[in-house]
Amino acid sequence: PETGCLSIVVLGASGDLAKKKTFPALFNLYRQGFLPSDEVYIFGYARTKISDDELRNRIRGFLVDNKAASSKHSDDVVKFLQLIKYVSGSYDSEEGFQRLDKEISEHEISKNSREGSSRRLFYLALPPSVYPSVCKLIRNYCMNKSDLGGWTRIVVEKPFGRDLESAEKLSAQIGDLFDEPQIYRIDHYLGKELVQNLLVLRFANRFFLPLWNRDNIANVQIVFREDFGTEGRGGYFDEYGIIRDIIQNHLLQVFCLVAMEKPVSLKPEHIRDEKVKVLQSVLPIEDEEVVLGQYEGYRDDSTVPDNSNTPTFATMVLRIHNERWEGVPFILKAGKALNSRKAEIRVQFKDVPGDIYKCQKQGRNEFVIRLQPSEAMYMKLTVKQPGLEMSTVQSELDLSYRQRYQEVVIPEAYERLILDTIRGDQQHFVRRDELKAAWEIFTPILHRIDNGEFKPIPYQPGSRGPGEADELLEKAGYVQTHGY
Ligand code: BG6
């Protein structure tokens, strides 16, 4: 591992993302010894004029998520907060970034970085509209200057653009300032335990290798549900909608890992090459394979226009034009204000040919990977009903992480991904060509929604979403099974 001083700069330090995700993730890394105090310093940068202590106080409450843990870690919290310094300035101010650079350099000198390299990580917890100016100012004033090596990296959050054109423009602007290995486009779904498990599952298990194709798999669902609406962030959400907020990024990343071919090796570039290929093999989305919804009451939010056409729910079918998947529908479904909070992948297998047990009526084999809550994988299968009768029943082979790995604390996605940025591992980050391919898939339908040509169907908050989505699922060949 590299040594030398590490400066982590959180831009947008007083915003929601920084408070709720970035700083808590940094704290957890600190607590576990990944951010040693003799090397690391954390800078918060934002427009608000506040003192170091005010920033620390704002963050404090978010660092540990329950009271018991909070008292257990109180010493660590105090020490961690001491590592944070605040610099205020606007996102287009040369003077502000010069001051930031001065602070970082002073820290580097005080940590005697001449004996080691200097590493500078800039986390942009900011709206994308300011990315170009912020990146330029970092490039002009805040790059690592150590003669002894080290690096400068930037971490950017979605949304990376609103469609193909704007995303390409943003990519070009940032690409003029930084090389691809310096840019970490974060998608926090790639940091989730069971998402990281997907390639292991597929490529390290003989069970799955021969079955993972159109001969055996009838359909795949990738589902995201939330049981709350867009309260508090209606303004942001209304500009983007559920496709840009969840499907184009989080669900599509999961889709890539489920559908891609085996990479040549585990090198990040090999994995990302395969993800790009499968994205490029996706056929244009058909109108009759899309259902959009908007929950009733969404427009009551004062920050949402009364005539908003923005979907808070979408179900759509992606079809892949290649040897492995032709004819297999991949159903992507995401919704806010539904009846439950859950993210899962459901791989449904075809019926058993020449079924002598007539077990099809009870349901098909299905392999379910529950990303959250309560990580689990289970296989729904047919077994003999225990007892004297020879009848069949659907049951499960169940690997529930909470039971099986009681002693393991599953890291937060952001924690893992920030550690990757420090280590320089880009495997779980979105490459520029991958982003482009992702926008190519959704841009036509997004433009039609933006133009008001495609309207969302109203649904009751707390429901399953519009009934039309279930009909689409059925049409795509999904057979409802019993049990879980
Ligand atoms: C974010 C979206 O990227 O992901 C939010 O902007 C959504 O709308 C969130 O609530 C869901 O993340 P998680 O990890 O809670 O599933």
Coordinates of C-alpha atoms and ligand atoms in Angstrom, one line a residue:
P1 CA 0.0 0.0 0.0
E2 CA 1.1 3.6 -0.7
T3 CA 2.2 5.7 2.2
G4 CA 2.5 9.4 2.6
C5 CA 0.1 12.0 3.5
L6 CA -3.5 11.7 2.4
S7 CA -5.8 14.7 2.1
I8 CA -9.4 14.0 1.6
V9 CA -11.5 16.9 0.4
V10 CA -15.2 16.7 0.6
L11 CA -16.7 19.4 -1.6
G12 CA -20.3 20.2 -0.7
A13 CA -19.4 19.4 2.9
S14 CA -22.6 20.9 4.4
G15 CA -24.9 19.1 2.0
D16 CA -27.1 16.1 2.6
L17 CA -25.0 13.5 0.8
A18 CA -21.8 14.5 2.6
K19 CA -23.5 14.5 6.0
K20 CA -25.5 11.3 5.5
K21 CA -23.1 9.2 3.5
T22 CA -19.6 10.6 2.9
F23 CA -18.6 11.6 6.4
P24 CA -20.1 8.5 8.1
A25 CA -18.2 6.3 5.6
L26 CA -15.0 8.2 6.3
F27 CA -15.6 7.8 10.0
N28 CA -16.1 4.0 9.7
L29 CA -12.9 3.7 7.7
Y30 CA -11.1 5.8 10.3
R31 CA -12.5 3.6 13.1
Q32 CA -11.2 0.5 11.4
G33 CA -7.7 1.9 11.0
F34 CA -7.8 2.6 7.3
L35 CA -7.3 6.4 7.7
P36 CA -4.4 6.7 10.2
S37 CA -4.3 10.0 12.0
D38 CA -0.6 10.6 11.3
E39 CA -1.3 10.5 7.6
V40 CA -4.8 11.7 6.9
Y41 CA -6.5 15.0 7.1
I42 CA -10.0 15.7 5.9
F43 CA -11.1 19.0 4.5
G44 CA -14.7 20.1 4.1
Y45 CA -15.3 22.8 1.5
A46 CA -18.6 24.6 0.9
R47 CA -20.1 28.0 0.5
T48 CA -21.6 28.4 3.9
K49 CA -19.5 30.5 6.2
I50 CA -19.1 28.4 9.3
S51 CA -16.2 27.5 11.6
D52 CA -14.4 24.1 11.9
D53 CA -16.4 23.4 15.0
E54 CA -19.7 24.2 13.5
L55 CA -19.0 21.8 10.6
R56 CA -17.9 19.1 13.2
N57 CA -21.1 19.6 15.1
R58 CA -23.3 19.3 12.0
I59 CA -21.6 16.0 11.1
R60 CA -21.4 14.5 14.6
G61 CA -25.0 13.3 14.8
F62 CA -24.7 11.4 11.5
L63 CA -21.5 9.4 12.3
V64 CA -23.0 6.6 14.2
D65 CA -26.5 5.3 13.5
N66 CA -27.7 4.4 16.9
K67 CA -27.3 5.5 20.5
A68 CA -25.6 2.3 21.8
A69 CA -23.0 2.5 19.1
S70 CA -22.6 6.2 19.6
S71 CA -21.5 5.8 23.2
K72 CA -19.2 2.9 22.3
H73 CA -17.5 4.9 19.7
S74 CA -17.5 8.3 21.4
D75 CA -13.7 8.5 21.8
D76 CA -13.3 7.7 18.1
V77 CA -15.8 10.3 17.2
V78 CA -13.9 13.0 19.0
K79 CA -10.6 12.0 17.5
F80 CA -12.1 11.7 14.0
L81 CA -13.7 15.2 14.2
Q82 CA -10.4 16.7 15.1
L83 CA -9.1 15.5 11.7
I84 CA -11.6 17.7 9.9
K85 CA -11.0 21.3 8.8
Y86 CA -13.4 23.5 7.1
V87 CA -12.7 25.9 4.2
S88 CA -15.5 28.1 2.9
G89 CA -15.6 29.4 -0.6
S90 CA -17.8 29.2 -3.7
Y91 CA -17.5 26.7 -6.4
D92 CA -16.2 29.1 -9.0
S93 CA -13.8 31.1 -6.9
E94 CA -10.2 31.0 -7.8
E95 CA -9.4 32.5 -4.5
G96 CA -11.3 29.8 -2.6
F97 CA -9.4 27.0 -4.3
Q98 CA -6.1 28.7 -3.8
R99 CA -6.9 28.9 -0.1
L100 CA -7.9 25.3 -0.1
D101 CA -4.6 24.3 -1.8
K102 CA -2.7 26.3 0.8
E103 CA -4.5 24.5 3.6
I104 CA -3.8 21.1 2.1
S105 CA -0.1 22.0 1.5
E106 CA 0.3 23.2 5.1
H107 CA -1.1 19.9 6.2
E108 CA 1.3 18.0 3.9
I109 CA 4.3 20.0 5.2
S110 CA 3.2 19.4 8.8
K111 CA 2.9 15.7 8.2
N112 CA 6.4 15.8 6.7
S113 CA 5.2 14.6 3.4
R114 CA 8.7 15.2 1.9
E115 CA 9.4 11.7 3.3
G116 CA 6.6 10.3 1.3
S117 CA 4.3 11.0 -1.5
S118 CA 1.2 13.2 -1.3
R119 CA -2.2 11.9 -2.2
R120 CA -5.2 14.1 -2.8
L121 CA -8.7 12.8 -3.1
F122 CA -11.5 15.2 -4.0
Y123 CA -15.0 14.0 -3.4
L124 CA -17.6 16.1 -5.3
A125 CA -20.7 15.8 -3.2
L126 CA -22.2 18.5 -5.4
P127 CA -24.8 19.1 -8.1
P128 CA -23.3 18.2 -11.5
S129 CA -23.9 21.7 -12.8
V130 CA -20.8 22.8 -10.9
Y131 CA -18.6 19.9 -11.8
P132 CA -16.9 21.6 -14.7
S133 CA -15.9 24.7 -12.8
V134 CA -14.9 22.8 -9.7
C135 CA -12.8 20.3 -11.8
K136 CA -11.1 23.2 -13.5
L137 CA -10.2 24.9 -10.3
I138 CA -8.9 21.7 -8.8
R139 CA -6.8 21.2 -11.9
N140 CA -5.5 24.7 -11.8
Y141 CA -4.8 25.1 -8.2
C142 CA -5.0 22.0 -6.1
M143 CA -3.1 19.2 -7.8
N144 CA -0.6 17.1 -6.0
K145 CA 2.8 18.8 -6.3
S146 CA 5.0 16.4 -4.5
D147 CA 8.2 15.4 -6.4
L148 CA 8.0 12.0 -4.7
G149 CA 4.9 10.8 -6.5
G150 CA 1.4 10.4 -5.2
W151 CA -1.7 11.3 -7.0
T152 CA -4.8 13.4 -7.4
R153 CA -8.2 11.7 -7.9
I154 CA -11.7 13.0 -8.1
V155 CA -14.9 11.2 -7.1
V156 CA -18.1 12.2 -8.8
E157 CA -21.6 11.3 -8.0
K158 CA -24.5 10.7 -10.3
P159 CA -26.5 12.2 -12.1
F160 CA -23.8 12.3 -14.8
G161 CA -25.9 14.3 -17.2
R162 CA -29.6 14.0 -18.1
D163 CA -29.2 12.3 -21.5
L164 CA -26.6 11.1 -23.9
E165 CA -25.7 14.5 -25.2
S166 CA -25.4 16.2 -21.8
A167 CA -23.5 13.3 -20.4
E168 CA -21.1 13.3 -23.3
K169 CA -20.5 17.0 -22.9
L170 CA -19.8 16.6 -19.1
S171 CA -17.5 13.6 -19.8
A172 CA -15.6 15.7 -22.3
Q173 CA -15.3 18.7 -20.0
I174 CA -14.0 16.5 -17.2
G175 CA -11.9 14.4 -19.6
D176 CA -10.0 17.5 -20.7
L177 CA -8.9 18.1 -17.2
F178 CA -8.3 14.6 -15.8
D179 CA -7.3 11.3 -17.2
E180 CA -9.7 8.4 -16.9
P181 CA -7.6 6.7 -14.1
Q182 CA -8.1 9.8 -12.0
I183 CA -11.9 9.8 -12.3
Y184 CA -14.0 7.7 -10.1
R185 CA -17.7 7.8 -11.1
I186 CA -19.4 6.4 -8.1
D187 CA -22.6 4.2 -8.2
H188 CA -23.1 3.1 -4.7
Y189 CA -25.0 0.0 -5.8
L190 CA -21.6 -1.4 -6.9
G191 CA -20.5 -1.2 -3.3
K192 CA -23.3 -3.4 -1.9
E193 CA -22.2 -6.8 -0.6
L194 CA -24.4 -8.9 -2.8
V195 CA -23.7 -6.9 -5.9
Q196 CA -20.0 -7.5 -5.3
N197 CA -20.9 -11.1 -4.9
L198 CA -22.5 -11.4 -8.3
L199 CA -19.4 -12.3 -10.3
V200 CA -18.1 -14.7 -7.8
L201 CA -21.5 -16.4 -7.8
R202 CA -21.7 -16.7 -11.5
F203 CA -18.1 -17.6 -12.3
A204 CA -16.9 -19.6 -9.3
N205 CA -19.8 -22.0 -9.1
R206 CA -20.3 -25.0 -11.4
F207 CA -24.0 -24.9 -10.5
F208 CA -24.6 -21.8 -12.4
L209 CA -22.2 -21.8 -15.3
P210 CA -24.1 -24.2 -17.6
L211 CA -27.5 -22.8 -16.6
W212 CA -27.0 -19.1 -17.1
N213 CA -28.4 -18.7 -20.5
R214 CA -31.5 -18.6 -22.8
D215 CA -31.8 -22.4 -22.8
N216 CA -32.6 -22.5 -19.1
I217 CA -33.6 -19.0 -17.9
A218 CA -37.1 -17.7 -18.7
N219 CA -36.7 -14.2 -17.5
V220 CA -34.8 -12.0 -15.1
Q221 CA -36.2 -9.3 -12.9
I222 CA -34.2 -6.6 -11.2
V223 CA -36.3 -4.7 -8.8
F224 CA -36.0 -1.7 -6.5
R225 CA -38.8 -0.6 -4.3
E226 CA -39.0 2.1 -1.7
D227 CA -41.8 2.5 0.8
F228 CA -41.4 6.3 1.0
G229 CA -41.9 9.1 -1.5
T230 CA -39.7 11.9 -2.6
E231 CA -40.4 14.0 0.5
G232 CA -37.8 16.7 1.1
R233 CA -36.1 16.2 -2.3
G234 CA -39.0 16.7 -4.7
G235 CA -37.3 19.5 -6.5
Y236 CA -34.3 17.4 -7.4
F237 CA -36.3 14.3 -8.1
D238 CA -38.8 16.1 -10.4
E239 CA -36.0 17.1 -12.7
Y240 CA -34.7 13.6 -13.0
G241 CA -37.4 11.0 -12.4
I242 CA -37.1 7.3 -11.5
I243 CA -35.4 6.3 -14.7
R244 CA -32.5 8.7 -14.2
D245 CA -32.5 8.3 -10.4
I246 CA -32.4 4.5 -10.2
I247 CA -32.8 2.6 -13.4
Q248 CA -30.1 4.1 -15.7
N249 CA -27.5 3.7 -13.0
H250 CA -28.2 1.4 -10.0
L251 CA -30.3 -1.2 -11.8
L252 CA -28.4 -1.1 -15.0
Q253 CA -25.2 -1.8 -13.1
V254 CA -26.7 -4.8 -11.5
F255 CA -28.1 -5.8 -14.9
C256 CA -24.5 -5.7 -16.4
L257 CA -23.2 -8.0 -13.7
V258 CA -26.0 -10.5 -14.2
A259 CA -25.8 -10.5 -18.0
M260 CA -22.2 -9.9 -19.0
E261 CA -19.9 -12.5 -20.3
K262 CA -17.0 -13.9 -18.3
P263 CA -14.2 -11.4 -18.1
V264 CA -10.7 -12.4 -19.3
S265 CA -9.5 -11.8 -15.8
L266 CA -10.4 -9.9 -12.7
K267 CA -8.5 -6.8 -13.8
P268 CA -10.9 -3.8 -13.6
E269 CA -10.5 -3.0 -17.3
H270 CA -11.4 -6.6 -18.3
I271 CA -14.5 -6.5 -16.2
R272 CA -15.5 -3.1 -17.4
D273 CA -14.9 -4.2 -21.0
E274 CA -17.5 -6.9 -20.6
K275 CA -20.0 -4.5 -19.0
V276 CA -19.7 -2.2 -22.0
K277 CA -20.2 -5.1 -24.4
V278 CA -23.5 -6.2 -22.9
L279 CA -24.8 -2.7 -22.7
Q280 CA -24.0 -2.3 -26.4
S281 CA -26.0 -5.4 -27.1
V282 CA -29.2 -4.1 -25.6
L283 CA -31.9 -3.5 -28.2
P284 CA -34.0 -0.3 -28.3
I285 CA -36.7 -0.4 -25.7
E286 CA -40.2 -1.0 -27.1
D287 CA -43.0 1.4 -26.1
E288 CA -45.3 -1.5 -25.3
E289 CA -42.7 -2.9 -22.9
V290 CA -42.7 0.2 -20.7
V291 CA -45.1 1.1 -17.9
L292 CA -44.6 4.4 -16.1
G293 CA -46.4 5.5 -12.9
Q294 CA -46.6 8.5 -10.6
Y295 CA -47.9 8.2 -7.1
E296 CA -50.9 10.2 -6.1
G297 CA -49.9 13.1 -3.9
Y298 CA -46.5 13.4 -5.5
R299 CA -47.5 16.8 -6.9
D300 CA -48.6 18.1 -3.5
D301 CA -44.9 18.7 -2.7
S302 CA -44.5 22.5 -3.1
T303 CA -41.2 22.0 -5.0
V304 CA -43.0 19.8 -7.6
P305 CA -44.9 21.6 -10.5
D306 CA -48.6 20.9 -10.5
N307 CA -48.5 19.5 -14.0
S308 CA -45.4 17.3 -13.5
N309 CA -45.1 14.4 -15.9
T310 CA -42.2 12.9 -14.0
P311 CA -42.4 9.1 -13.3
T312 CA -41.9 7.9 -9.8
F313 CA -42.3 4.3 -10.9
A314 CA -41.2 2.5 -14.0
T315 CA -41.2 -1.1 -15.3
M316 CA -39.5 -1.8 -18.6
V317 CA -38.1 -4.8 -20.5
L318 CA -34.6 -4.8 -21.8
R319 CA -33.7 -7.3 -24.5
I320 CA -30.2 -8.4 -25.3
H321 CA -29.2 -9.3 -28.8
N322 CA -26.6 -11.9 -28.3
E323 CA -26.1 -15.7 -28.3
R324 CA -26.6 -16.1 -24.5
W325 CA -29.7 -14.0 -24.0
E326 CA -31.7 -13.7 -27.2
G327 CA -35.4 -14.0 -26.2
V328 CA -34.9 -13.6 -22.5
P329 CA -36.6 -10.5 -21.1
F330 CA -34.8 -8.6 -18.4
I331 CA -37.4 -6.7 -16.5
L332 CA -36.2 -3.6 -14.7
K333 CA -38.6 -2.2 -12.2
A334 CA -38.2 0.7 -9.7
G335 CA -40.7 2.7 -7.7
K336 CA -41.1 5.2 -4.9
A337 CA -43.9 5.2 -2.3
L338 CA -44.7 1.5 -2.8
N339 CA -45.8 -1.1 -0.3
S340 CA -42.3 -2.2 0.8
R341 CA -38.6 -1.4 0.7
K342 CA -36.6 -4.0 -1.1
A343 CA -34.0 -4.5 -3.8
E344 CA -33.7 -7.9 -5.4
I345 CA -32.8 -9.9 -8.5
R346 CA -35.1 -12.8 -9.5
V347 CA -33.8 -15.2 -12.0
Q348 CA -36.7 -17.4 -13.1
F349 CA -36.0 -20.7 -14.8
K350 CA -38.0 -22.4 -17.5
D351 CA -40.4 -25.2 -16.8
V352 CA -39.1 -28.7 -16.5
P353 CA -39.7 -30.5 -19.8
G354 CA -41.8 -33.6 -19.7
D355 CA -42.9 -32.8 -16.1
I356 CA -44.2 -36.0 -14.6
Y357 CA -45.1 -34.4 -11.2
K358 CA -47.2 -31.6 -12.6
C359 CA -45.3 -29.3 -10.3
Q360 CA -45.4 -26.4 -12.7
K361 CA -48.6 -25.4 -11.2
Q362 CA -46.8 -24.7 -7.9
G363 CA -44.2 -22.5 -9.6
R364 CA -40.9 -22.6 -11.3
N365 CA -37.4 -22.7 -10.0
E366 CA -36.3 -19.3 -9.1
F367 CA -33.1 -18.0 -7.8
V368 CA -33.5 -14.8 -5.8
I369 CA -30.7 -12.5 -4.6
R370 CA -32.0 -10.0 -2.1
L371 CA -29.6 -7.0 -2.0
Q372 CA -31.5 -5.4 0.8
P373 CA -32.8 -5.3 3.4
S374 CA -31.4 -8.5 5.1
E375 CA -29.0 -9.7 2.4
A376 CA -29.9 -13.2 1.3
M377 CA -29.9 -15.6 -1.6
Y378 CA -32.4 -18.4 -1.9
M379 CA -33.4 -20.9 -4.5
K380 CA -37.0 -21.8 -4.8
L381 CA -37.3 -25.4 -5.8
T382 CA -39.7 -28.3 -5.8
V383 CA -39.4 -31.0 -3.1
K384 CA -41.5 -33.9 -2.0
Q385 CA -43.9 -32.8 0.6
P386 CA -42.6 -34.4 3.8
G387 CA -44.9 -37.1 5.0
L388 CA -46.6 -40.2 3.8
E389 CA -48.1 -38.8 0.7
M390 CA -46.1 -38.5 -2.6
S391 CA -46.9 -35.0 -3.4
T392 CA -44.7 -32.0 -4.2
V393 CA -44.3 -28.6 -2.7
Q394 CA -42.2 -25.5 -3.3
S395 CA -39.5 -24.9 -0.8
E396 CA -36.2 -23.0 -0.5
L397 CA -32.5 -23.5 -0.2
D398 CA -31.8 -20.4 1.8
L399 CA -28.6 -18.6 2.5
S400 CA -29.5 -15.7 4.7
Y401 CA -26.5 -13.6 5.6
R402 CA -27.6 -12.6 9.0
Q403 CA -27.8 -16.2 10.1
R404 CA -24.8 -17.5 8.2
Y405 CA -22.4 -14.7 8.9
Q406 CA -23.5 -13.5 12.3
E407 CA -20.0 -12.3 13.3
V408 CA -19.5 -10.3 10.1
V409 CA -20.5 -6.6 10.0
I410 CA -21.4 -5.9 6.3
P411 CA -19.7 -2.7 5.3
E412 CA -21.7 0.2 4.0
A413 CA -21.4 0.6 0.2
Y414 CA -19.8 4.1 0.4
E415 CA -17.2 2.9 2.9
R416 CA -16.0 0.2 0.6
L417 CA -16.0 2.4 -2.5
I418 CA -14.2 5.3 -0.8
L419 CA -11.5 2.8 0.3
D420 CA -11.3 1.6 -3.4
T421 CA -10.6 5.2 -4.5
I422 CA -7.8 5.5 -2.0
R423 CA -6.4 2.2 -3.1
G424 CA -6.7 3.1 -6.8
D425 CA -9.1 0.2 -7.7
Q426 CA -11.5 1.3 -10.4
Q427 CA -13.3 -2.1 -10.7
H428 CA -16.5 -0.9 -9.0
F429 CA -16.7 2.5 -10.8
V430 CA -18.3 3.4 -14.0
R431 CA -16.0 4.0 -17.0
R432 CA -16.7 6.7 -19.5
D433 CA -17.7 4.4 -22.4
E434 CA -19.9 2.4 -20.0
L435 CA -21.7 5.6 -19.1
K436 CA -22.2 6.5 -22.7
A437 CA -23.6 3.1 -23.5
A438 CA -26.0 3.4 -20.5
W439 CA -27.4 6.7 -21.7
E440 CA -27.8 5.4 -25.3
I441 CA -30.3 2.8 -24.0
F442 CA -32.5 5.3 -22.1
T443 CA -32.2 8.6 -23.9
P444 CA -35.0 8.0 -26.5
I445 CA -37.6 7.1 -24.0
L446 CA -36.5 9.8 -21.6
H447 CA -36.8 12.4 -24.4
R448 CA -40.3 11.2 -25.1
I449 CA -41.3 11.5 -21.4
D450 CA -39.7 15.0 -21.2
N451 CA -41.8 16.0 -24.2
G452 CA -44.9 14.8 -22.6
E453 CA -45.5 12.1 -25.2
F454 CA -45.3 9.3 -22.6
K455 CA -47.4 9.8 -19.5
P456 CA -47.2 8.1 -16.1
I457 CA -50.2 6.2 -14.8
P458 CA -51.3 7.4 -11.3
Y459 CA -51.0 4.8 -8.5
Q460 CA -51.9 4.8 -4.8
P461 CA -49.0 5.4 -2.4
G462 CA -48.4 2.2 -0.5
S463 CA -49.5 0.0 -3.3
R464 CA -47.6 -2.3 -5.7
G465 CA -47.6 0.4 -8.4
P466 CA -49.9 0.5 -11.4
G467 CA -51.6 -2.8 -12.2
E468 CA -50.4 -2.4 -15.8
A469 CA -46.9 -3.2 -14.6
D470 CA -48.0 -6.6 -13.3
E471 CA -49.7 -7.2 -16.7
L472 CA -46.4 -6.4 -18.4
L473 CA -44.6 -8.8 -16.2
E474 CA -47.0 -11.5 -17.0
K475 CA -46.8 -10.8 -20.7
A476 CA -43.0 -11.0 -20.5
G477 CA -43.5 -14.5 -19.2
Y478 CA -43.0 -14.2 -15.5
V479 CA -44.9 -16.8 -13.6
Q480 CA -45.9 -15.8 -10.1
T481 CA -44.7 -18.4 -7.5
H482 CA -45.9 -19.1 -4.0
G483 CA -43.9 -18.8 -0.8
Y484 CA -41.4 -16.0 -0.4
Ligands
BG6_1 C1 -30.0 7.2 -4.6 C2 -31.3 7.8 -5.2 O1 -29.0 7.1 -5.6 O2 -30.3 5.9 -4.1 C3 -32.4 7.8 -4.1 O3 -31.0 9.1 -5.6 C4 -32.6 6.4 -3.5 O4 -33.6 8.2 -4.7 C5 -31.2 5.8 -3.1 O5 -33.4 6.5 -2.4 C6 -31.4 4.4 -2.7 O6 -30.2 3.9 -2.1 P1 -30.3 2.6 -1.2 O7 -28.9 2.3 -0.9 O8 -31.0 3.1 0.1 O9 -31.1 1.5 -1.9

